[in-house]
PDB file of N, CA and C in Angstrom:
ATOM      1  N   MET A   1       3.124  32.480 -20.255  1.00 56.00           N
ATOM      2  CA  MET A   1       3.765  31.770 -21.336  1.00 56.00           C
ATOM      3  C   MET A   1       3.476  30.275 -21.177  1.00 56.00           C
ATOM      4  N   ALA A   2       2.988  29.638 -22.211  1.00 58.00           N
ATOM      5  CA  ALA A   2       2.624  28.219 -22.161  1.00 58.00           C
ATOM      6  C   ALA A   2       3.861  27.350 -22.358  1.00 58.00           C
ATOM      7  N   SER A   3       3.881  26.225 -21.657  1.00 57.00           N
ATOM      8  CA  SER A   3       4.992  25.280 -21.784  1.00 57.00           C
ATOM      9  C   SER A   3       4.830  24.466 -23.064  1.00 57.00           C
ATOM     10  N   THR A   4       5.943  24.178 -23.717  1.00 64.00           N
ATOM     11  CA  THR A   4       5.897  23.370 -24.938  1.00 64.00           C
ATOM     12  C   THR A   4       6.150  21.893 -24.653  1.00 64.00           C
ATOM     13  N   GLU A   5       6.410  21.561 -23.375  1.00 64.00           N
ATOM     14  CA  GLU A   5       6.641  20.167 -23.015  1.00 64.00           C
ATOM     15  C   GLU A   5       5.302  19.458 -22.864  1.00 64.00           C
ATOM     16  N   PRO A   6       5.225  18.193 -23.309  1.00 67.00           N
ATOM     17  CA  PRO A   6       3.970  17.457 -23.161  1.00 67.00           C
ATOM     18  C   PRO A   6       3.682  17.155 -21.691  1.00 67.00           C
ATOM     19  N   ALA A   7       2.416  17.190 -21.340  1.00 69.00           N
ATOM     20  CA  ALA A   7       2.012  16.862 -19.969  1.00 69.00           C
ATOM     21  C   ALA A   7       2.232  15.374 -19.733  1.00 69.00           C
ATOM     22  N   THR A   8       2.753  15.033 -18.574  1.00 78.00           N
ATOM     23  CA  THR A   8       2.965  13.624 -18.249  1.00 78.00           C
ATOM     24  C   THR A   8       1.932  13.177 -17.234  1.00 78.00           C
ATOM     25  N   ARG A   9       1.472  11.996 -17.408  1.00 78.00           N
ATOM     26  CA  ARG A   9       0.500  11.396 -16.491  1.00 78.00           C
ATOM     27  C   ARG A   9       1.138  10.173 -15.865  1.00 78.00           C
ATOM     28  N   PRO A  10       0.801   9.902 -14.603  1.00 72.00           N
ATOM     29  CA  PRO A  10       1.342   8.686 -13.993  1.00 72.00           C
ATOM     30  C   PRO A  10       0.796   7.452 -14.706  1.00 72.00           C
ATOM     31  N   ALA A  11       1.625   6.448 -14.815  1.00 66.00           N
ATOM     32  CA  ALA A  11       1.194   5.206 -15.464  1.00 66.00           C
ATOM     33  C   ALA A  11       0.135   4.536 -14.598  1.00 66.00           C
ATOM     34  N   PRO A  12      -0.882   3.935 -15.213  1.00 63.00           N
ATOM     35  CA  PRO A  12      -1.896   3.237 -14.422  1.00 63.00           C
ATOM     36  C   PRO A  12      -1.266   2.047 -13.706  1.00 63.00           C
ATOM     37  N   ALA A  13      -1.811   1.742 -12.531  1.00 63.00           N
ATOM     38  CA  ALA A  13      -1.309   0.591 -11.769  1.00 63.00           C
ATOM     39  C   ALA A  13      -1.594  -0.690 -12.551  1.00 63.00           C
ATOM     40  N   PRO A  14      -0.683  -1.648 -12.507  1.00 69.00           N
ATOM     41  CA  PRO A  14      -0.933  -2.899 -13.223  1.00 69.00           C
ATOM     42  C   PRO A  14      -2.149  -3.617 -12.638  1.00 69.00           C
ATOM     43  N   ARG A  15      -2.894  -4.261 -13.481  1.00 77.00           N
ATOM     44  CA  ARG A  15      -4.103  -4.972 -13.051  1.00 77.00           C
ATOM     45  C   ARG A  15      -3.697  -6.236 -12.314  1.00 77.00           C
ATOM     46  N   ASP A  16      -4.314  -6.465 -11.165  1.00 83.00           N
ATOM     47  CA  ASP A  16      -4.017  -7.647 -10.370  1.00 83.00           C
ATOM     48  C   ASP A  16      -4.551  -8.886 -11.088  1.00 83.00           C
ATOM     49  N   PRO A  17      -3.746  -9.936 -11.233  1.00 85.00           N
ATOM     50  CA  PRO A  17      -4.195 -11.138 -11.954  1.00 85.00           C
ATOM     51  C   PRO A  17      -5.326 -11.892 -11.260  1.00 85.00           C
ATOM     52  N   VAL A  18      -5.599 -11.574 -10.011  1.00 88.00           N
ATOM     53  CA  VAL A  18      -6.677 -12.244  -9.274  1.00 88.00           C
ATOM     54  C   VAL A  18      -8.046 -11.708  -9.696  1.00 88.00           C
ATOM     55  N   ILE A  19      -8.093 -10.471 -10.148  1.00 92.00           N
ATOM     56  CA  ILE A  19      -9.360  -9.844 -10.518  1.00 92.00           C
ATOM     57  C   ILE A  19      -9.994 -10.599 -11.684  1.00 92.00           C
ATOM     58  N   GLY A  20     -11.273 -10.949 -11.494  1.00 93.00           N
ATOM     59  CA  GLY A  20     -12.006 -11.707 -12.501  1.00 93.00           C
ATOM     60  C   GLY A  20     -12.022 -13.209 -12.231  1.00 93.00           C
ATOM     61  N   ARG A  21     -11.148 -13.676 -11.360  1.00 94.00           N
ATOM     62  CA  ARG A  21     -11.094 -15.109 -11.059  1.00 94.00           C
ATOM     63  C   ARG A  21     -12.157 -15.487 -10.039  1.00 94.00           C
ATOM     64  N   GLU A  22     -12.486 -16.766 -10.018  1.00 95.00           N
ATOM     65  CA  GLU A  22     -13.436 -17.301  -9.056  1.00 95.00           C
ATOM     66  C   GLU A  22     -12.651 -18.033  -7.972  1.00 95.00           C
ATOM     67  N   ILE A  23     -13.016 -17.789  -6.726  1.00 93.00           N
ATOM     68  CA  ILE A  23     -12.339 -18.405  -5.591  1.00 93.00           C
ATOM     69  C   ILE A  23     -13.301 -19.341  -4.882  1.00 93.00           C
ATOM     70  N   ALA A  24     -12.832 -20.567  -4.627  1.00 93.00           N
ATOM     71  CA  ALA A  24     -13.586 -21.582  -3.885  1.00 93.00           C
ATOM     72  C   ALA A  24     -14.939 -21.885  -4.524  1.00 93.00           C
ATOM     73  N   GLY A  25     -15.077 -21.620  -5.807  1.00 94.00           N
ATOM     74  CA  GLY A  25     -16.332 -21.916  -6.489  1.00 94.00           C
ATOM     75  C   GLY A  25     -17.500 -21.057  -6.044  1.00 94.00           C
ATOM     76  N   ARG A  26     -17.215 -20.022  -5.239  1.00 95.00           N
ATOM     77  CA  ARG A  26     -18.289 -19.204  -4.685  1.00 95.00           C
ATOM     78  C   ARG A  26     -18.149 -17.710  -4.912  1.00 95.00           C
ATOM     79  N   TYR A  27     -16.929 -17.232  -4.978  1.00 96.00           N
ATOM     80  CA  TYR A  27     -16.694 -15.792  -4.996  1.00 96.00           C
ATOM     81  C   TYR A  27     -15.956 -15.357  -6.254  1.00 96.00           C
ATOM     82  N   ARG A  28     -16.468 -14.347  -6.927  1.00 96.00           N
ATOM     83  CA  ARG A  28     -15.793 -13.771  -8.084  1.00 96.00           C
ATOM     84  C   ARG A  28     -15.137 -12.474  -7.631  1.00 96.00           C
ATOM     85  N   VAL A  29     -13.849 -12.348  -7.877  1.00 96.00           N
ATOM     86  CA  VAL A  29     -13.087 -11.176  -7.451  1.00 96.00           C
ATOM     87  C   VAL A  29     -13.359 -10.029  -8.415  1.00 96.00           C
ATOM     88  N   LEU A  30     -13.833  -8.905  -7.860  1.00 96.00           N
ATOM     89  CA  LEU A  30     -14.189  -7.746  -8.678  1.00 96.00           C
ATOM     90  C   LEU A  30     -13.114  -6.666  -8.680  1.00 96.00           C
ATOM     91  N   ALA A  31     -12.500  -6.409  -7.534  1.00 95.00           N
ATOM     92  CA  ALA A  31     -11.500  -5.335  -7.444  1.00 95.00           C
ATOM     93  C   ALA A  31     -10.689  -5.484  -6.172  1.00 95.00           C
ATOM     94  N   LYS A  32      -9.528  -4.862  -6.169  1.00 94.00           N
ATOM     95  CA  LYS A  32      -8.700  -4.849  -4.964  1.00 94.00           C
ATOM     96  C   LYS A  32      -8.995  -3.568  -4.198  1.00 94.00           C
ATOM     97  N   LEU A  33      -9.283  -3.720  -2.900  1.00 94.00           N
ATOM     98  CA  LEU A  33      -9.524  -2.560  -2.050  1.00 94.00           C
ATOM     99  C   LEU A  33      -8.224  -2.005  -1.492  1.00 94.00           C
ATOM    100  N   GLY A  34      -7.325  -2.905  -1.112  1.00 93.00           N
ATOM    101  CA  GLY A  34      -6.077  -2.442  -0.528  1.00 93.00           C
ATOM    102  C   GLY A  34      -5.138  -3.597  -0.279  1.00 93.00           C
ATOM    103  N   GLU A  35      -3.903  -3.238   0.087  1.00 92.00           N
ATOM    104  CA  GLU A  35      -2.889  -4.256   0.324  1.00 92.00           C
ATOM    105  C   GLU A  35      -2.003  -3.771   1.460  1.00 92.00           C
ATOM    106  N   GLY A  36      -1.585  -4.719   2.313  1.00 91.00           N
ATOM    107  CA  GLY A  36      -0.722  -4.382   3.432  1.00 91.00           C
ATOM    108  C   GLY A  36       0.353  -5.425   3.612  1.00 91.00           C
ATOM    109  N   GLY A  37       0.976  -5.396   4.763  1.00 87.00           N
ATOM    110  CA  GLY A  37       2.076  -6.298   5.041  1.00 87.00           C
ATOM    111  C   GLY A  37       1.694  -7.761   5.125  1.00 87.00           C
ATOM    112  N   MET A  38       0.453  -8.053   5.534  1.00 86.00           N
ATOM    113  CA  MET A  38       0.035  -9.446   5.691  1.00 86.00           C
ATOM    114  C   MET A  38      -0.701 -10.003   4.477  1.00 86.00           C
ATOM    115  N   GLY A  39      -1.282  -9.147   3.670  1.00 90.00           N
ATOM    116  CA  GLY A  39      -2.049  -9.647   2.532  1.00 90.00           C
ATOM    117  C   GLY A  39      -2.803  -8.540   1.838  1.00 90.00           C
ATOM    118  N   ALA A  40      -3.926  -8.914   1.230  1.00 92.00           N
ATOM    119  CA  ALA A  40      -4.723  -7.960   0.457  1.00 92.00           C
ATOM    120  C   ALA A  40      -6.203  -8.173   0.739  1.00 92.00           C
ATOM    121  N   VAL A  41      -6.983  -7.131   0.495  1.00 95.00           N
ATOM    122  CA  VAL A  41      -8.435  -7.191   0.660  1.00 95.00           C
ATOM    123  C   VAL A  41      -9.066  -6.900  -0.697  1.00 95.00           C
ATOM    124  N   PHE A  42     -10.008  -7.755  -1.083  1.00 95.00           N
ATOM    125  CA  PHE A  42     -10.677  -7.647  -2.372  1.00 95.00           C
ATOM    126  C   PHE A  42     -12.178  -7.500  -2.194  1.00 95.00           C
ATOM    127  N   ILE A  43     -12.819  -6.815  -3.126  1.00 96.00           N
ATOM    128  CA  ILE A  43     -14.283  -6.829  -3.225  1.00 96.00           C
ATOM    129  C   ILE A  43     -14.617  -8.056  -4.056  1.00 96.00           C
ATOM    130  N   VAL A  44     -15.479  -8.911  -3.507  1.00 97.00           N
ATOM    131  CA  VAL A  44     -15.899 -10.115  -4.215  1.00 97.00           C
ATOM    132  C   VAL A  44     -17.417 -10.159  -4.267  1.00 97.00           C
ATOM    133  N   GLU A  45     -17.937 -10.965  -5.170  1.00 97.00           N
ATOM    134  CA  GLU A  45     -19.378 -11.168  -5.261  1.00 97.00           C
ATOM    135  C   GLU A  45     -19.650 -12.655  -5.187  1.00 97.00           C
ATOM    136  N   HIS A  46     -20.561 -13.044  -4.297  1.00 96.00           N
ATOM    137  CA  HIS A  46     -20.963 -14.439  -4.216  1.00 96.00           C
ATOM    138  C   HIS A  46     -21.687 -14.774  -5.514  1.00 96.00           C
ATOM    139  N   VAL A  47     -21.223 -15.812  -6.206  1.00 94.00           N
ATOM    140  CA  VAL A  47     -21.736 -16.070  -7.553  1.00 94.00           C
ATOM    141  C   VAL A  47     -23.194 -16.516  -7.580  1.00 94.00           C
ATOM    142  N   HIS A  48     -23.698 -17.114  -6.504  1.00 94.00           N
ATOM    143  CA  HIS A  48     -25.093 -17.580  -6.507  1.00 94.00           C
ATOM    144  C   HIS A  48     -26.046 -16.558  -5.884  1.00 94.00           C
ATOM    145  N   MET A  49     -25.608 -15.922  -4.796  1.00 96.00           N
ATOM    146  CA  MET A  49     -26.471 -14.958  -4.101  1.00 96.00           C
ATOM    147  C   MET A  49     -26.372 -13.556  -4.681  1.00 96.00           C
ATOM    148  N   ARG A  50     -25.345 -13.297  -5.522  1.00 95.00           N
ATOM    149  CA  ARG A  50     -25.110 -11.967  -6.110  1.00 95.00           C
ATOM    150  C   ARG A  50     -24.929 -10.908  -5.025  1.00 95.00           C
ATOM    151  N   LYS A  51     -24.342 -11.300  -3.896  1.00 97.00           N
ATOM    152  CA  LYS A  51     -24.099 -10.389  -2.787  1.00 97.00           C
ATOM    153  C   LYS A  51     -22.619 -10.017  -2.754  1.00 97.00           C
ATOM    154  N   ARG A  52     -22.332  -8.725  -2.610  1.00 97.00           N
ATOM    155  CA  ARG A  52     -20.946  -8.267  -2.559  1.00 97.00           C
ATOM    156  C   ARG A  52     -20.456  -8.245  -1.120  1.00 97.00           C
ATOM    157  N   MET A  53     -19.193  -8.555  -0.966  1.00 96.00           N
ATOM    158  CA  MET A  53     -18.561  -8.549   0.343  1.00 96.00           C
ATOM    159  C   MET A  53     -17.066  -8.363   0.175  1.00 96.00           C
ATOM    160  N   ALA A  54     -16.361  -8.255   1.290  1.00 96.00           N
ATOM    161  CA  ALA A  54     -14.909  -8.123   1.261  1.00 96.00           C
ATOM    162  C   ALA A  54     -14.294  -9.477   1.605  1.00 96.00           C
ATOM    163  N   LEU A  55     -13.167  -9.770   0.974  1.00 94.00           N
ATOM    164  CA  LEU A  55     -12.431 -11.010   1.221  1.00 94.00           C
ATOM    165  C   LEU A  55     -10.980 -10.650   1.482  1.00 94.00           C
ATOM    166  N   LYS A  56     -10.490 -11.025   2.664  1.00 91.00           N
ATOM    167  CA  LYS A  56      -9.100 -10.751   3.011  1.00 91.00           C
ATOM    168  C   LYS A  56      -8.289 -12.008   2.717  1.00 91.00           C
ATOM    169  N   VAL A  57      -7.175 -11.828   2.015  1.00 90.00           N
ATOM    170  CA  VAL A  57      -6.333 -12.948   1.591  1.00 90.00           C
ATOM    171  C   VAL A  57      -4.951 -12.773   2.205  1.00 90.00           C
ATOM    172  N   LEU A  58      -4.486 -13.780   2.885  1.00 88.00           N
ATOM    173  CA  LEU A  58      -3.170 -13.765   3.510  1.00 88.00           C
ATOM    174  C   LEU A  58      -2.107 -14.113   2.483  1.00 88.00           C
ATOM    175  N   ARG A  59      -0.979 -13.396   2.517  1.00 88.00           N
ATOM    176  CA  ARG A  59       0.123 -13.698   1.604  1.00 88.00           C
ATOM    177  C   ARG A  59       0.640 -15.107   1.858  1.00 88.00           C
ATOM    178  N   ALA A  60       1.062 -15.792   0.809  1.00 87.00           N
ATOM    179  CA  ALA A  60       1.511 -17.180   0.888  1.00 87.00           C
ATOM    180  C   ALA A  60       2.680 -17.357   1.852  1.00 87.00           C
ATOM    181  N   ASP A  61       3.597 -16.406   1.890  1.00 88.00           N
ATOM    182  CA  ASP A  61       4.750 -16.549   2.773  1.00 88.00           C
ATOM    183  C   ASP A  61       4.399 -16.355   4.248  1.00 88.00           C
ATOM    184  N   MET A  62       3.222 -15.860   4.538  1.00 86.00           N
ATOM    185  CA  MET A  62       2.797 -15.636   5.918  1.00 86.00           C
ATOM    186  C   MET A  62       2.180 -16.877   6.569  1.00 86.00           C
ATOM    187  N   VAL A  63       1.710 -17.821   5.778  1.00 84.00           N
ATOM    188  CA  VAL A  63       1.028 -18.985   6.355  1.00 84.00           C
ATOM    189  C   VAL A  63       1.988 -19.958   7.039  1.00 84.00           C
ATOM    190  N   GLN A  64       3.278 -19.748   6.875  1.00 87.00           N
ATOM    191  CA  GLN A  64       4.271 -20.622   7.505  1.00 87.00           C
ATOM    192  C   GLN A  64       4.405 -20.349   9.000  1.00 87.00           C
ATOM    193  N   SER A  65       3.988 -19.195   9.449  1.00 86.00           N
ATOM    194  CA  SER A  65       4.109 -18.818  10.850  1.00 86.00           C
ATOM    195  C   SER A  65       2.792 -19.065  11.580  1.00 86.00           C
ATOM    196  N   PRO A  66       2.785 -19.993  12.559  1.00 89.00           N
ATOM    197  CA  PRO A  66       1.548 -20.252  13.314  1.00 89.00           C
ATOM    198  C   PRO A  66       1.021 -19.002  14.029  1.00 89.00           C
ATOM    199  N   GLU A  67       1.923 -18.146  14.509  1.00 89.00           N
ATOM    200  CA  GLU A  67       1.492 -16.931  15.209  1.00 89.00           C
ATOM    201  C   GLU A  67       0.781 -15.969  14.259  1.00 89.00           C
ATOM    202  N   ILE A  68       1.348 -15.781  13.088  1.00 87.00           N
ATOM    203  CA  ILE A  68       0.731 -14.880  12.109  1.00 87.00           C
ATOM    204  C   ILE A  68      -0.584 -15.464  11.615  1.00 87.00           C
ATOM    205  N   LEU A  69      -0.634 -16.751  11.397  1.00 85.00           N
ATOM    206  CA  LEU A  69      -1.862 -17.396  10.948  1.00 85.00           C
ATOM    207  C   LEU A  69      -2.977 -17.241  11.995  1.00 85.00           C
ATOM    208  N   ALA A  70      -2.625 -17.431  13.272  1.00 88.00           N
ATOM    209  CA  ALA A  70      -3.619 -17.271  14.347  1.00 88.00           C
ATOM    210  C   ALA A  70      -4.096 -15.829  14.408  1.00 88.00           C
ATOM    211  N   ARG A  71      -3.195 -14.878  14.267  1.00 85.00           N
ATOM    212  CA  ARG A  71      -3.573 -13.459  14.279  1.00 85.00           C
ATOM    213  C   ARG A  71      -4.510 -13.140  13.125  1.00 85.00           C
ATOM    214  N   PHE A  72      -4.214 -13.667  11.947  1.00 82.00           N
ATOM    215  CA  PHE A  72      -5.050 -13.457  10.770  1.00 82.00           C
ATOM    216  C   PHE A  72      -6.454 -14.024  10.998  1.00 82.00           C
ATOM    217  N   GLU A  73      -6.546 -15.202  11.570  1.00 83.00           N
ATOM    218  CA  GLU A  73      -7.845 -15.840  11.805  1.00 83.00           C
ATOM    219  C   GLU A  73      -8.685 -15.105  12.844  1.00 83.00           C
ATOM    220  N   ARG A  74      -8.026 -14.418  13.788  1.00 83.00           N
ATOM    221  CA  ARG A  74      -8.758 -13.621  14.784  1.00 83.00           C
ATOM    222  C   ARG A  74      -9.391 -12.429  14.114  1.00 83.00           C
TER     223      ARG A  74
END
């Protein structure tokens, strides 16, 4: 017996406002790879070399801690 209720789909994740922006005049953000407690990792493309790479970005509230900043830089 077929159900008469409409199928529900999960809502798409909201688009990150960073995607499409240029960072430091060199990198264009293409997509978000993941996000964790300290920040997020994005796929970026160097605008002049057309080379793709990953860019890890530290959350703004994390830069206040010298220990966390040093860990991030390592």
